Amino acid sequence: MLTRISILLAIAGALHAQQMVAPTTEQVGSPRGGTLDNYNVTQSFELGYRFKTVGGDEGMYRSVDNIGNGLRLLSSGLTVNSKDGHGRYFDEILLNTIGLGNDNYQAVMLRIQKNGLYRYDMTWRLNAYFNPGLTTAGGAHFMDTIRRLQDHELTLLPQSRVRFRVGYSRDTEDGPALSTAQEFDATGSGLPVFLNVARHWNEYRLGSDVELAGFRFTILRRWDFFKDDSPLTSAGVVAAGPSISNPSDQTALQQFQRSAPIHGANPGWLGNLFSRRKSWGVNARLTYVSGHNDFALDESAAGVSQFGGAATRQIVAGGDAKRPSLAGDFNLSFFPTERLTVVNNTSITSNRIDGQSSYSEVNTGANLGTTISFRYLGVRTIANSTDLNYRVANWIGFYTGYHYSDRQIRTIEGAQTLPFDSSFNNDLYEVSDHLSSGTLGVRLHPAKPFTINLDGEVGRASNPLTPITDRDYHSINGRAEYRLKKLQFSVAYRERYNLNAPFSFTSFSSHSRNYSANASWAPNNWFAVDASYNRLHLDTLSSLAFFAGAGFRTQLQTAYSSLYLSNIHAANLGAHFGIRKRADLFTGYSITKDTGDGRATASPSGTTDPIQALLSSVQTFPLTYQSPLARLSIRISPKVRWNAGWQYYGYHEDFGLLGYRQNYRAHTGYTSVLWSF
Amino acid sequence: MARKGAAAVLFLLMPAGVMLAQTQTASQSGFVGSNVCRTCHPDVWSSFYKNAHYRSIASGKEPPERTGCESCHGPGQAHVQARGGKTTIPHAFSLMEPRQVLEDCLGCHARDLSRANIRRSEHTLNDVACTSCHSIHHAAIPKYLLAKQQRDLCYSCHAAIRAQFDMPSKHRINEGFMQCTDCHNPHGAFAPTWSMGQRPPMVEQAGTNETACFKCHVDKRGPFVFEHPSVRVVGCEACHNPHGSMNAKLLRRPVVFTLCLECHNSGGSGTRDFGVDIQSARHNLLDPKYQKCTTCHVRLHGSNADQYFLR
């Protein structure tokens, strides 16, 4: 019985998993492990070799899939459990790894604990990040970096009324990249330069939980330190080339260096008070983080100006920025009857960011002086919400809520340019916004395996910050699910509409509709199938205001709008076959296809207005991304499996919106041996 | 000698008496002890020492109502006397309503800060109880006793989110580099500090009160002298789809200038109450040079040296 449940769970897990061909999800039975002293020990290793062949844009392949060649420890696991819960130094060790060796995604998860004394959790992760940067700067913002994350959390006396916590986290990003430097004047071009990414972040935590008289009090002190010491240097001699605005642009960057170290710290406090009684509960939080950054910038560039003369530029900047940030929540819950819950929450947040920056520039021998900028951005939000959750009967329940929030944004912009101007400009602005929203939902449970959830929200904001922010919006969500042990079926619908139209010439509307259906069927332990389909629709229409013209002269354009239309069809199919308890075959297919609005070419023919032609060409971005896969796993012995798999990735853009099509197709595969004992 | 013998007999009988008294007390309260349960449920018991709930048995100090099987399922005497049957178990979780399941689990598990908001969480409102994700006796993932891999649990309800992680540009959940709980707290979270409404729901806060994105993208966190207000006031979602996108860098639009111009059109309030600034008159949108805004405005998330984010 236990074995059958384990196999069914494993199959269900394999099917629901997003379809990555490796590591292998099939298990070698249910390992009972061995006994060492008074511990039960189980281990598993999957050692394999990956291979790939890529045709087309390999840069895009590395950005999207990034599966390489070579030997890997695709996965491994170790569990050690004391049999009586009284181990000498520990009672449990859990260790899992993914992709160690050479994969571009690697992770290690470790837990060690001794009952009642300590619990230690660690995660270590590595992501080899590659991005050709075509979207953001035409390839001039290419990145090939490695990010490593690690988190350590030690809890002392985890089961007692007084607990202590010590934690450490680290986040580093290193590697080569490109960036751009805008030279040599205000209308100059952004020219590629080399960026050696070197960012490090460390956080230390110390905290405690105390339970007393039915209240739990948590306090956490944290310190984090950030360093960005990424230098920029010349990427060789690069020229801007002619443009429509400047057909005779001769700008060329010959020498360049910039050091711009930023060092900062964010020490903070968190306090939480929690209690739950029979008819009421309280949950209060207060946090305070005092962030600051110190920075300096030293830049020198030499080359040719846009008019063909020799040009040099030296920039020196320095200063600091501070951000005291406060957030508080006070949450009161009432349970007047078994069936009714009333929760009221009041929140306040305050962010005050202020800093000053001194900027000096010497441009081709001309001293442009020093500008001292002072900036303040204060954001204060007060919010209150009340939610009621009422279960009328076991088969029906309602919930409703009302939320109100008030936000004030205060901005101060000050500047002084020396030695030309001794006066100090100091502009002060204040903006406020109020948001009211209401929610209503119903839960239906007409039969044990069948549930229906429906809810909606309506909101109105008075003065949102941006034209695309929620202003006059509503959302509707519906979900029906039929769930048995061997069969699961669900359908869902979600829509969210927003209209932000304060004035006739600046308006924004968005309509988002998601439809989804999902089915899983595992009738026995040798066959299971899982299928899902989603349709994600989004259309937005936004007024635009920009400058454009045929040549150097530009005119303000306000008669155009930006239409964006996305119709994404996403489907997944997975099937598992067990063959005479000896082998397992898994086949799967996933496809994500944005059909756009069905047009055949990026820019509809017959459009003579060049501005309209440009805007029409980016209204939709049809592409197809698909991935069939197959995996065969054969049980060699009760403890050993041999596995082999193949996965294809196909990426196809219909239009070359970014200059060219980044299409690629890749065959990837692996073979491995899984050993569990 | 006879006295010594009698004393020895008494000494030997005392523990037996104490045990008998304990048995009678247990019997009166209906608790039978986990050793009785293992007789008929060896499949559960055989690996129960690996279960976090075994600690209550190992400790030996907990009262019967907080020890082993009966700490969750209630006193088992009626079940034993009836020779089985789910209906005779006081707390048979497969027969219980979601709210009852939640109350039972919180009886012990309410102590953690991570569950402080569970009563107002979206999951609770939608009857997603503890046992929807956690499998106490047949956990596929020993850590946190999860019924399946974490992403599979989330995908089983959030199909549209799963579809976003199938897109070309996505956070690496499927590859195992990330987990949903890196950004979300499935037990409920405090109200987001970077937006006005209650959305996005259940997002864990980085650095105790900031958007979860800053947990990893620490270089975007600042503080900067020249902040891009939308990052601080609206959040990263103003420009990015956090789960996945058909466009590079999780952007909401395939090309950058539409993304920028949809806000920078003098609409909205901006920070000065006369709309978000429109682009400079020096920029000619028909010139490809000005169609990739971030070529020059490289420090888009915030800058210390330039108010236009040029360096």
CSV table of C-alpha atoms in Angstrom, one decimal, chain B residues 154-266:
chain,number,residue,atom,x,y,z
B,154,CYS,CA,1.5,26.1,-6.6
B,155,TYR,CA,1.0,25.2,-10.3
B,156,SER,CA,-1.8,22.8,-9.4
B,157,CYS,CA,-4.0,25.8,-8.7
B,158,HIS,CA,-2.2,28.7,-10.4
B,159,ALA,CA,-2.3,27.4,-13.9
B,160,ALA,CA,-2.0,30.9,-15.5
B,161,ILE,CA,1.2,31.5,-13.4
B,162,ARG,CA,2.6,28.2,-14.6
B,163,ALA,CA,2.0,29.4,-18.2
B,164,GLN,CA,4.0,32.5,-17.5
B,165,PHE,CA,6.9,30.4,-16.2
B,166,ASP,CA,6.8,28.6,-19.6
B,167,MET,CA,7.6,31.8,-21.4
B,168,PRO,CA,11.0,32.5,-22.8
B,169,SER,CA,11.9,35.2,-20.3
B,170,LYS,CA,11.2,34.0,-16.8
B,171,HIS,CA,12.5,33.6,-13.3
B,172,ARG,CA,14.1,30.2,-13.0
B,173,ILE,CA,11.6,28.3,-11.0
B,174,ASN,CA,11.3,25.3,-13.3
B,175,GLU,CA,15.1,24.9,-13.4
B,176,GLY,CA,15.3,24.6,-9.6
B,177,PHE,CA,17.3,27.8,-9.1
B,178,MET,CA,14.3,29.6,-7.4
B,179,GLN,CA,11.3,28.6,-5.4
B,180,CYS,CA,7.9,30.4,-5.3
B,181,THR,CA,8.5,31.1,-1.6
B,182,ASP,CA,11.6,33.2,-2.4
B,183,CYS,CA,9.0,35.9,-3.2
B,184,HIS,CA,5.7,34.7,-1.8
B,185,ASN,CA,4.6,33.6,1.7
B,186,PRO,CA,1.8,31.1,1.1
B,187,HIS,CA,0.7,31.6,4.7
B,188,GLY,CA,-0.1,35.3,4.0
B,189,ALA,CA,2.0,38.4,4.2
B,190,PHE,CA,1.8,41.9,5.6
B,191,ALA,CA,0.3,44.6,3.3
B,192,PRO,CA,2.7,45.6,0.6
B,193,THR,CA,4.6,48.7,1.5
B,194,TRP,CA,5.3,49.8,-2.1
B,195,SER,CA,1.7,50.0,-3.3
B,196,MET,CA,-1.5,51.4,-2.2
B,197,GLY,CA,-3.9,48.5,-2.4
B,198,GLN,CA,-3.7,45.0,-1.0
B,199,ARG,CA,-2.0,43.8,-4.2
B,200,PRO,CA,0.1,42.0,-4.9
B,201,PRO,CA,-1.0,39.6,-2.3
B,202,MET,CA,1.1,37.2,-0.3
B,203,VAL,CA,4.4,38.8,-1.3
B,204,GLU,CA,7.2,38.4,1.2
B,205,GLN,CA,9.0,41.6,2.0
B,206,ALA,CA,12.7,41.9,1.5
B,207,GLY,CA,14.8,43.7,4.2
B,208,THR,CA,11.7,43.5,6.4
B,209,ASN,CA,9.7,46.1,4.5
B,210,GLU,CA,10.6,46.4,0.8
B,211,THR,CA,9.5,44.7,-2.4
B,212,ALA,CA,10.6,41.1,-2.7
B,213,CYS,CA,12.6,41.8,-5.8
B,214,PHE,CA,15.3,43.6,-3.8
B,215,LYS,CA,16.1,40.3,-2.0
B,216,CYS,CA,18.2,39.3,-5.0
B,217,HIS,CA,18.4,42.5,-7.2
B,218,VAL,CA,20.2,44.4,-4.5
B,219,ASP,CA,21.8,46.8,-6.9
B,220,LYS,CA,18.4,48.2,-7.8
B,221,ARG,CA,17.6,49.0,-4.2
B,222,GLY,CA,19.3,52.2,-3.6
B,223,PRO,CA,18.8,54.6,-1.9
B,224,PHE,CA,19.7,56.9,-4.8
B,225,VAL,CA,19.9,60.6,-4.9
B,226,PHE,CA,17.9,60.5,-8.1
B,227,GLU,CA,15.2,57.8,-7.7
B,228,HIS,CA,13.0,56.7,-10.5
B,229,PRO,CA,9.8,57.3,-8.5
B,230,SER,CA,7.9,54.5,-10.2
B,231,VAL,CA,10.3,51.9,-8.7
B,232,ARG,CA,9.6,53.2,-5.2
B,233,VAL,CA,6.0,54.2,-5.5
B,234,VAL,CA,4.4,51.8,-7.9
B,235,GLY,CA,6.9,48.9,-7.8
B,236,CYS,CA,8.9,46.9,-10.3
B,237,GLU,CA,5.6,45.6,-11.9
B,238,ALA,CA,5.2,49.0,-13.5
B,239,CYS,CA,7.6,47.7,-16.2
B,240,HIS,CA,8.2,44.0,-15.5
B,241,ASN,CA,6.1,40.9,-15.4
B,242,PRO,CA,7.6,39.2,-12.4
B,243,HIS,CA,6.8,35.6,-13.3
B,244,GLY,CA,7.5,35.5,-16.9
B,245,SER,CA,7.1,37.3,-20.2
B,246,MET,CA,7.3,36.8,-23.9
B,247,ASN,CA,9.7,39.8,-23.9
B,248,ALA,CA,13.3,39.9,-22.8
B,249,LYS,CA,14.1,40.9,-19.3
B,250,LEU,CA,10.6,40.2,-18.2
B,251,LEU,CA,9.5,43.4,-19.7
B,252,ARG,CA,5.8,44.2,-20.4
B,253,ARG,CA,6.5,45.4,-23.9
B,254,PRO,CA,8.7,44.0,-26.7
B,255,VAL,CA,10.4,47.3,-27.3
B,256,VAL,CA,11.6,49.8,-24.7
B,257,PHE,CA,10.3,53.1,-26.1
B,258,THR,CA,6.6,52.0,-25.9
B,259,LEU,CA,7.1,51.0,-22.3
B,260,CYS,CA,8.6,54.4,-21.4
B,261,LEU,CA,6.3,56.5,-23.5
B,262,GLU,CA,3.2,55.0,-22.0
B,263,CYS,CA,4.0,56.7,-18.7
B,264,HIS,CA,6.1,59.6,-20.0
B,265,ASN,CA,3.2,61.3,-21.7
B,266,SER,CA,2.3,64.0,-19.2
